[in-house]
């Protein structure tokens, strides 16, 4: 009996591991968690959902190629409804859930509310759809910004308006911290050209006072152009109401509104609507980066490209480049070091480079106009 037991034990030891049941996952097979707080509901829901599609498509593409050193990526997304305190709470939840990095916060107020959470956890956030506020100040040292500032965007707008001889300029701004910060930037830029706003018109974030704001524009003598510093609902509401009130001047908008939700919302009122652009044209497929973005959308079964979608694509692509450099044993600290040493990245007219203490990656600003068919022309 003793010999039979010894023989059986020897046979069991000789069996391959899979025969005795699944082995526990090795450390390198555990997912690398990326967190994102997005406005999947509320006034910016269309934009947030478009951003989520792009992020998930890129993560899926990386995983099909074996992940990072054999470890798959896992994207965890929470809805903040475009509310700053919910965004901060989501950041805490994602960090406690093991995220090694956060991706693409949305809006100056929400990104600003997240900064103390990032500092406490010392976790990198790559890509902020925010041109003003704390992310542009020293307390934003854990945020890696790919986009140029709102000040740079408004400077490009006013330079173009000056080229066209447009000096009688009104500014419409959203009634919140983002709008107020943007208004201060507009005042500074106009002042540098020895100009003052013809009118400063406050917009409710919902666009609820759009008709009254449009009527105010219609009363401005010899109005030549309008700078709009607002989110999608207020932007669409104002331009639509202004066109209905026979205000025929050009409307200049921030890059964050250059997405399909705004195009659809404007409907027949797209002509003469201009946007700053902070990334290369997503339709210029002669550029390798634009071709890559289009192919990613096609593989995901999505075909509605946009400047905003391209920006999110570059955000997640940059984060993944950092993860690859940090390797499969990535930590928050090693990821930050990897991002700081990525070197200069060239995407057509846009160049991005980070360094220790320098997290403003690009200063590129272009301009694009919507035509009557709702297509962007740059």
PDB file of C-alpha atoms in Angstrom, residues 11 35 43 46 58 69 102 114 124 166 168 174 179 232 245 248-249 278 312 327 346 351 369 373:
ATOM      1  CA  UNK A  11       2.275  10.482 -11.103  1.00  0.00           C
ATOM      2  CA  UNK A  35      -9.266  55.769 -14.893  1.00  0.00           C
ATOM      3  CA  UNK A  43     -24.905  69.340 -20.731  1.00  0.00           C
ATOM      4  CA  UNK A  46     -22.498  64.043 -26.273  1.00  0.00           C
ATOM      5  CA  UNK A  58      -7.557  52.577 -28.337  1.00  0.00           C
ATOM      6  CA  UNK A  69       4.470  43.664 -21.521  1.00  0.00           C
ATOM      7  CA  UNK A 102      -6.100  59.164 -15.002  1.00  0.00           C
ATOM      8  CA  UNK A 114      -9.399  67.098  -9.292  1.00  0.00           C
ATOM      9  CA  UNK A 124      -0.367  61.445 -13.365  1.00  0.00           C
ATOM     10  CA  UNK A 166     -12.825  93.013 -37.537  1.00  0.00           C
ATOM     11  CA  UNK A 168     -15.908  95.731 -33.192  1.00  0.00           C
ATOM     12  CA  UNK A 174     -20.524  81.233 -19.779  1.00  0.00           C
ATOM     13  CA  UNK A 179     -16.392  81.375 -18.479  1.00  0.00           C
ATOM     14  CA  UNK A 232     -21.983  73.159 -26.207  1.00  0.00           C
ATOM     15  CA  UNK A 245     -32.341  87.349 -35.168  1.00  0.00           C
ATOM     16  CA  UNK A 248     -24.858  87.513 -39.724  1.00  0.00           C
ATOM     17  CA  UNK A 249     -21.337  88.011 -38.341  1.00  0.00           C
ATOM     18  CA  UNK A 278      -5.495  72.358 -30.999  1.00  0.00           C
ATOM     19  CA  UNK A 312      -8.761  62.475 -26.934  1.00  0.00           C
ATOM     20  CA  UNK A 327       7.145  48.734 -18.683  1.00  0.00           C
ATOM     21  CA  UNK A 346       5.647  65.151 -33.961  1.00  0.00           C
ATOM     22  CA  UNK A 351       4.782  69.014 -31.572  1.00  0.00           C
ATOM     23  CA  UNK A 369     -14.574  76.964 -40.277  1.00  0.00           C
ATOM     24  CA  UNK A 373     -22.944  71.304 -45.084  1.00  0.00           C
TER      25      UNK A 373
END
